[in-house]
Amino acid sequence: MALTFPRRAGRRRFTRRDLVVLGVLLGIPVLLDIAVVWGPTLASIGLSFTAWDGIGDIHWVGGDNYANLADNYPPFWPAVRNNVLWLLFLGLIATPFGLFLAVLIDRGIRFSRFYQSVFYMPVVLSLAVVGFIAQLVLGTDQGALNTIIGNRDDPIDWLGDSRLNIWMMMIAASWRHVGYVMILYLAGLKSVDPALKEAAAIDGAGERQTFFRVVLPTLRPVNVIVGVITVIEALRAFDIVYAVNKGRNGLELLSVLITDNIIGEASRIGFGSAIAVVLLVVSLGSIVTFLVQELRGARQT
């Protein structure tokens, strides 16, 4: 009996209709990405070297906007400092705390579902709403915190004191950030192979050694996502400080300065674009540095 083999399928040719559909499905997202993301980005870079009020003629000024930022614009360096401080606070305190909560809930502690819902609840709120809640808690007039600590007659000005308000706002923003990080790490912990933990236990590793040498390295993809999100959340913070005092009196951020210069009464679009370029460079620099470190760690392991 002769054996018959199926004929090898030939190379499929795309019809004209297939090419049209493929072009539409790929072309529309690419055009939207160019129009919404890269178009404004390149326009901001170009406008940062000009003086323009949005109505009159555009005048080329070269690097004068950047020189004025560094030398003649007092809010700039406090805003840079606050943005860096915001990034360090979220990256070194809020993010590790979110990981800690994820580890506790992953161990199946009692009422873990309840804790998971409670900690995730602030994530569904915008930072503007978080700012309004912070005003209710930290306000001098019948604020909850001053009432609890008994400072009704001489309340602490948590939001008006420039030495305190930036810390209060970072804590309020962390309230939302921690829940987001917790959910991401919790999903990553659920995907860790239990056999790895069992093998580590057989080799005599304790819980701490197992976590840092076995579990945490397997969470590297989640670490990348969390790191990028942390940088983005720290540098784009705007809503919460603008809701409290419009980003002034100790709450200056680069995003607030961009808004004040571009859509404010001054309408200094070129100058505001220069601030936006500085924020872009800081954002990309932080993200690229973090990704390079993570990729190096992945290759070494």
CSV table of C-alpha atoms in Angstrom, one decimal:
chain,number,residue,atom,x,y,z
A,1,MET,CA,0.0,0.0,0.0
A,2,ALA,CA,1.6,3.3,-1.1
A,3,LEU,CA,1.9,6.0,1.4
A,4,THR,CA,0.6,9.4,0.5
A,5,PHE,CA,1.8,12.6,2.1
A,6,PRO,CA,-0.1,15.8,2.3
A,7,ARG,CA,1.1,18.4,-0.2
A,8,ARG,CA,3.1,21.2,1.5
A,9,ALA,CA,1.0,24.3,1.5
A,10,GLY,CA,2.3,27.0,-0.7
A,11,ARG,CA,3.1,30.5,0.4
A,12,ARG,CA,-0.2,32.3,1.0
A,13,ARG,CA,-0.6,35.5,-1.0
A,14,PHE,CA,-2.4,38.5,0.4
A,15,THR,CA,-5.3,39.7,-1.6
A,16,ARG,CA,-5.8,43.4,-2.2
A,17,ARG,CA,-8.6,43.4,0.4
A,18,ASP,CA,-6.2,41.8,3.0
A,19,LEU,CA,-3.6,44.5,2.3
A,20,VAL,CA,-6.2,47.3,2.6
A,21,VAL,CA,-7.5,45.9,6.0
A,22,LEU,CA,-3.9,45.4,7.2
A,23,GLY,CA,-3.0,48.9,6.2
A,24,VAL,CA,-6.0,50.4,8.0
A,25,LEU,CA,-5.5,48.4,11.2
A,26,LEU,CA,-1.8,49.3,11.3
A,27,GLY,CA,-2.0,52.8,9.8
A,28,ILE,CA,-4.7,54.3,12.0
A,29,PRO,CA,-2.8,53.5,15.3
A,30,VAL,CA,0.5,54.7,13.8
A,31,LEU,CA,-1.1,58.0,12.6
A,32,LEU,CA,-2.8,58.5,15.9
A,33,ASP,CA,0.5,57.9,17.7
A,34,ILE,CA,2.2,60.4,15.5
A,35,ALA,CA,-0.5,63.0,15.8
A,36,VAL,CA,-1.1,62.7,19.6
A,37,VAL,CA,2.4,61.8,20.9
A,38,TRP,CA,5.3,62.4,18.6
A,39,GLY,CA,3.8,65.3,16.7
A,40,PRO,CA,3.4,67.5,19.8
A,41,THR,CA,6.7,66.2,21.2
A,42,LEU,CA,8.7,67.3,18.1
A,43,ALA,CA,6.7,70.6,18.0
A,44,SER,CA,7.5,71.3,21.7
A,45,ILE,CA,11.2,70.7,21.0
A,46,GLY,CA,11.1,73.1,18.0
A,47,LEU,CA,9.1,75.8,19.9
A,48,SER,CA,11.5,75.6,22.8
A,49,PHE,CA,14.0,77.6,20.7
A,50,THR,CA,11.5,80.3,19.9
A,51,ALA,CA,9.5,83.2,21.5
A,52,TRP,CA,5.8,82.9,20.7
A,53,ASP,CA,2.6,84.0,22.4
A,54,GLY,CA,0.4,81.7,20.3
A,55,ILE,CA,-1.0,84.5,18.2
A,56,GLY,CA,1.7,86.7,16.7
A,57,ASP,CA,4.8,85.8,14.8
A,58,ILE,CA,7.3,83.2,15.9
A,59,HIS,CA,10.8,84.5,16.7
A,60,TRP,CA,13.8,82.3,16.9
A,61,VAL,CA,15.8,82.9,20.1
A,62,GLY,CA,18.1,79.9,20.2
A,63,GLY,CA,18.9,78.7,23.7
A,64,ASP,CA,17.7,81.9,25.5
A,65,ASN,CA,14.7,80.1,26.9
A,66,TYR,CA,16.9,77.5,28.6
A,67,ALA,CA,19.4,80.1,29.9
A,68,ASN,CA,16.5,82.1,31.4
A,69,LEU,CA,15.2,78.9,33.0
A,70,ALA,CA,18.4,78.3,34.8
A,71,ASP,CA,19.2,81.9,35.7
A,72,ASN,CA,16.2,84.1,35.7
A,73,TYR,CA,13.2,81.9,36.6
A,74,PRO,CA,13.0,81.4,40.4
A,75,PRO,CA,10.3,78.6,40.4
A,76,PHE,CA,12.4,76.4,38.1
A,77,TRP,CA,15.0,74.9,40.5
A,78,PRO,CA,12.4,74.3,43.4
A,79,ALA,CA,10.2,72.5,40.8
A,80,VAL,CA,13.2,70.3,39.7
A,81,ARG,CA,14.0,69.6,43.3
A,82,ASN,CA,10.3,68.7,44.1
A,83,ASN,CA,10.1,66.4,41.1
A,84,VAL,CA,13.3,64.6,42.0
A,85,LEU,CA,12.1,64.3,45.6
A,86,TRP,CA,8.7,63.0,44.4
A,87,LEU,CA,10.4,60.4,42.3
A,88,LEU,CA,12.7,59.2,45.1
A,89,PHE,CA,9.7,59.1,47.6
A,90,LEU,CA,7.6,56.9,45.3
A,91,GLY,CA,10.5,54.8,44.1
A,92,LEU,CA,12.2,54.1,47.5
A,93,ILE,CA,9.2,54.2,49.9
A,94,ALA,CA,5.8,53.8,48.2
A,95,THR,CA,6.8,51.1,45.7
A,96,PRO,CA,8.6,48.8,48.2
A,97,PHE,CA,5.6,49.2,50.5
A,98,GLY,CA,3.3,48.1,47.7
A,99,LEU,CA,5.5,45.1,47.2
A,100,PHE,CA,5.4,44.3,50.9
A,101,LEU,CA,1.6,44.4,50.9
A,102,ALA,CA,1.5,42.1,47.9
A,103,VAL,CA,3.8,39.6,49.6
A,104,LEU,CA,1.6,39.6,52.7
A,105,ILE,CA,-1.6,39.1,50.8
A,106,ASP,CA,-0.1,36.4,48.6
A,107,ARG,CA,0.7,34.4,51.7
A,108,GLY,CA,-3.0,34.1,52.3
A,109,ILE,CA,-3.4,36.1,55.5
A,110,ARG,CA,-6.8,36.3,57.0
A,111,PHE,CA,-9.2,38.7,55.3
A,112,SER,CA,-6.8,39.1,52.4
A,113,ARG,CA,-9.6,39.8,50.0
A,114,PHE,CA,-10.8,42.6,52.1
A,115,TYR,CA,-7.3,44.1,52.4
A,116,GLN,CA,-6.8,43.8,48.7
A,117,SER,CA,-10.0,45.7,48.0
A,118,VAL,CA,-9.3,48.4,50.5
A,119,PHE,CA,-5.7,49.1,49.3
A,120,TYR,CA,-6.8,49.0,45.6
A,121,MET,CA,-9.8,51.3,46.1
A,122,PRO,CA,-7.7,54.6,45.9
A,123,VAL,CA,-6.4,53.5,42.4
A,124,VAL,CA,-9.8,54.2,40.8
A,125,LEU,CA,-9.6,57.8,42.1
A,126,SER,CA,-7.9,60.5,40.1
A,127,LEU,CA,-5.1,62.5,41.7
A,128,ALA,CA,-7.4,65.6,41.7
A,129,VAL,CA,-9.9,63.7,43.9
A,130,VAL,CA,-7.1,62.6,46.1
A,131,GLY,CA,-6.1,66.3,46.4
A,132,PHE,CA,-9.6,67.2,47.5
A,133,ILE,CA,-9.6,64.4,50.1
A,134,ALA,CA,-6.2,65.6,51.3
A,135,GLN,CA,-7.7,69.1,51.9
A,136,LEU,CA,-10.5,67.5,54.0
A,137,VAL,CA,-8.0,65.6,56.0
A,138,LEU,CA,-5.2,68.2,56.3
A,139,GLY,CA,-7.1,71.5,56.2
A,140,THR,CA,-6.7,74.0,59.1
A,141,ASP,CA,-10.5,74.6,59.3
A,142,GLN,CA,-12.0,71.4,60.8
A,143,GLY,CA,-9.4,69.2,59.2
A,144,ALA,CA,-9.6,65.6,60.4
A,145,LEU,CA,-5.9,65.3,61.3
A,146,ASN,CA,-5.8,68.5,63.4
A,147,THR,CA,-9.0,67.4,65.1
A,148,ILE,CA,-7.6,64.0,65.9
A,149,ILE,CA,-4.3,65.3,67.4
A,150,GLY,CA,-6.3,68.1,69.3
A,151,ASN,CA,-4.9,71.2,67.6
A,152,ARG,CA,-8.2,73.1,67.0
A,153,ASP,CA,-7.0,76.3,68.7
A,154,ASP,CA,-3.6,76.3,67.0
A,155,PRO,CA,-3.9,74.0,64.0
A,156,ILE,CA,-0.8,73.0,62.0
A,157,ASP,CA,-1.0,74.4,58.5
A,158,TRP,CA,-0.2,71.1,56.7
A,159,LEU,CA,-1.0,72.5,53.3
A,160,GLY,CA,0.1,76.1,53.6
A,161,ASP,CA,3.5,75.6,55.3
A,162,SER,CA,6.1,75.2,52.5
A,163,ARG,CA,8.2,73.0,54.8
A,164,LEU,CA,5.4,70.5,55.2
A,165,ASN,CA,3.0,70.5,52.3
A,166,ILE,CA,5.3,68.8,49.8
A,167,TRP,CA,5.6,65.8,52.2
A,168,MET,CA,1.9,65.7,52.8
A,169,MET,CA,1.2,65.7,49.0
A,170,MET,CA,3.7,62.9,48.4
A,171,ILE,CA,2.1,60.8,51.1
A,172,ALA,CA,-1.3,61.4,49.6
A,173,ALA,CA,-0.1,60.5,46.1
A,174,SER,CA,1.6,57.4,47.6
A,175,TRP,CA,-1.8,56.3,49.0
A,176,ARG,CA,-2.9,55.8,45.4
A,177,HIS,CA,0.4,54.6,44.0
A,178,VAL,CA,0.8,51.8,46.7
A,179,GLY,CA,-2.5,50.1,45.6
A,180,TYR,CA,-1.5,50.1,42.0
A,181,VAL,CA,1.9,48.6,42.7
A,182,MET,CA,0.4,46.0,45.0
A,183,ILE,CA,-1.9,44.7,42.3
A,184,LEU,CA,0.9,44.5,39.8
A,185,TYR,CA,3.2,42.6,42.1
A,186,LEU,CA,0.4,40.4,43.4
A,187,ALA,CA,-0.3,39.3,39.8
A,188,GLY,CA,3.4,38.6,39.4
A,189,LEU,CA,3.6,36.6,42.6
A,190,LYS,CA,0.7,34.4,41.6
A,191,SER,CA,2.7,33.4,38.4
A,192,VAL,CA,5.8,32.3,40.3
A,193,ASP,CA,6.2,28.5,40.1
A,194,PRO,CA,5.8,26.9,43.6
A,195,ALA,CA,8.4,24.3,42.7
A,196,LEU,CA,11.1,27.0,42.8
A,197,LYS,CA,10.1,27.8,46.4
A,198,GLU,CA,10.1,24.1,47.3
A,199,ALA,CA,13.5,23.6,45.8
A,200,ALA,CA,14.9,26.5,47.7
A,201,ALA,CA,13.4,25.2,50.9
A,202,ILE,CA,14.9,21.8,50.3
A,203,ASP,CA,18.3,23.4,49.8
A,204,GLY,CA,17.9,25.0,53.2
A,205,ALA,CA,17.1,28.6,52.2
A,206,GLY,CA,15.0,30.6,54.7
A,207,GLU,CA,12.0,32.7,53.7
A,208,ARG,CA,14.0,35.8,53.3
A,209,GLN,CA,16.7,34.1,51.1
A,210,THR,CA,14.0,32.4,49.1
A,211,PHE,CA,12.3,35.7,48.4
A,212,PHE,CA,15.3,37.8,47.5
A,213,ARG,CA,17.3,35.1,45.6
A,214,VAL,CA,14.4,33.1,44.0
A,215,VAL,CA,11.1,35.0,43.9
A,216,LEU,CA,12.3,38.5,43.3
A,217,PRO,CA,14.5,37.7,40.3
A,218,THR,CA,11.5,36.0,38.6
A,219,LEU,CA,9.6,39.2,39.1
A,220,ARG,CA,12.0,41.1,36.8
A,221,PRO,CA,9.4,41.8,34.1
A,222,VAL,CA,7.0,43.2,36.7
A,223,ASN,CA,9.9,45.3,38.1
A,224,VAL,CA,10.3,46.8,34.7
A,225,ILE,CA,6.6,47.7,34.5
A,226,VAL,CA,6.5,49.1,38.0
A,227,GLY,CA,9.7,51.1,37.5
A,228,VAL,CA,8.4,52.8,34.4
A,229,ILE,CA,5.0,53.5,36.0
A,230,THR,CA,6.7,54.9,39.0
A,231,VAL,CA,8.8,57.3,36.9
A,232,ILE,CA,5.7,58.4,34.9
A,233,GLU,CA,3.6,58.9,38.0
A,234,ALA,CA,6.3,60.9,39.8
A,235,LEU,CA,7.1,63.3,36.9
A,236,ARG,CA,3.6,63.9,35.6
A,237,ALA,CA,2.1,64.7,39.0
A,238,PHE,CA,0.0,67.8,38.4
A,239,ASP,CA,-3.6,67.2,39.5
A,240,ILE,CA,-3.1,66.8,43.2
A,241,VAL,CA,-0.9,69.9,43.8
A,242,TYR,CA,-3.0,72.1,41.5
A,243,ALA,CA,-6.2,71.1,43.4
A,244,VAL,CA,-4.6,72.1,46.7
A,245,ASN,CA,-3.0,75.5,45.9
A,246,LYS,CA,-2.4,75.6,42.1
A,247,GLY,CA,1.1,74.3,42.6
A,248,ARG,CA,2.5,77.3,44.5
A,249,ASN,CA,4.0,78.0,47.9
A,250,GLY,CA,6.3,75.0,48.1
A,251,LEU,CA,4.4,72.7,45.7
A,252,GLU,CA,6.0,73.8,42.5
A,253,LEU,CA,6.4,71.0,39.9
A,254,LEU,CA,7.6,71.1,36.3
A,255,SER,CA,4.2,70.1,35.0
A,256,VAL,CA,2.6,73.0,36.8
A,257,LEU,CA,5.2,75.5,35.4
A,258,ILE,CA,4.4,74.2,31.9
A,259,THR,CA,0.7,74.8,32.4
A,260,ASP,CA,1.2,78.2,33.9
A,261,ASN,CA,3.4,79.4,31.0
A,262,ILE,CA,1.6,77.9,28.1
A,263,ILE,CA,-2.1,78.3,29.0
A,264,GLY,CA,-1.7,81.0,31.7
A,265,GLU,CA,-2.0,84.7,31.3
A,266,ALA,CA,1.6,85.0,30.1
A,267,SER,CA,1.1,82.7,27.1
A,268,ARG,CA,4.8,82.1,26.8
A,269,ILE,CA,4.5,79.0,24.6
A,270,GLY,CA,8.2,78.9,23.7
A,271,PHE,CA,9.3,79.3,27.3
A,272,GLY,CA,6.8,76.7,28.5
A,273,SER,CA,7.9,74.3,25.7
A,274,ALA,CA,11.5,74.6,27.0
A,275,ILE,CA,10.3,73.4,30.5
A,276,ALA,CA,8.4,70.6,28.7
A,277,VAL,CA,11.6,69.5,27.0
A,278,VAL,CA,13.4,69.5,30.3
A,279,LEU,CA,10.7,67.3,31.7
A,280,LEU,CA,10.9,65.0,28.7
A,281,VAL,CA,14.7,64.6,29.1
A,282,VAL,CA,14.4,63.9,32.8
A,283,SER,CA,11.6,61.3,32.1
A,284,LEU,CA,13.4,59.5,29.3
A,285,GLY,CA,16.7,59.6,31.2
A,286,SER,CA,15.2,58.0,34.3
A,287,ILE,CA,13.3,55.4,32.3
A,288,VAL,CA,16.2,54.5,30.0
A,289,THR,CA,18.6,54.2,33.0
A,290,PHE,CA,16.3,51.9,34.8
A,291,LEU,CA,15.6,49.7,31.8
A,292,VAL,CA,19.4,49.4,31.1
A,293,GLN,CA,20.0,48.3,34.7
A,294,GLU,CA,17.2,45.8,34.5
A,295,LEU,CA,18.4,44.3,31.2
A,296,ARG,CA,22.0,44.0,32.5
A,297,GLY,CA,20.7,42.2,35.6
A,298,ALA,CA,18.6,39.9,33.4
A,299,ARG,CA,21.7,39.0,31.3
A,300,GLN,CA,23.8,38.3,34.3
A,301,THR,CA,21.3,35.9,35.7
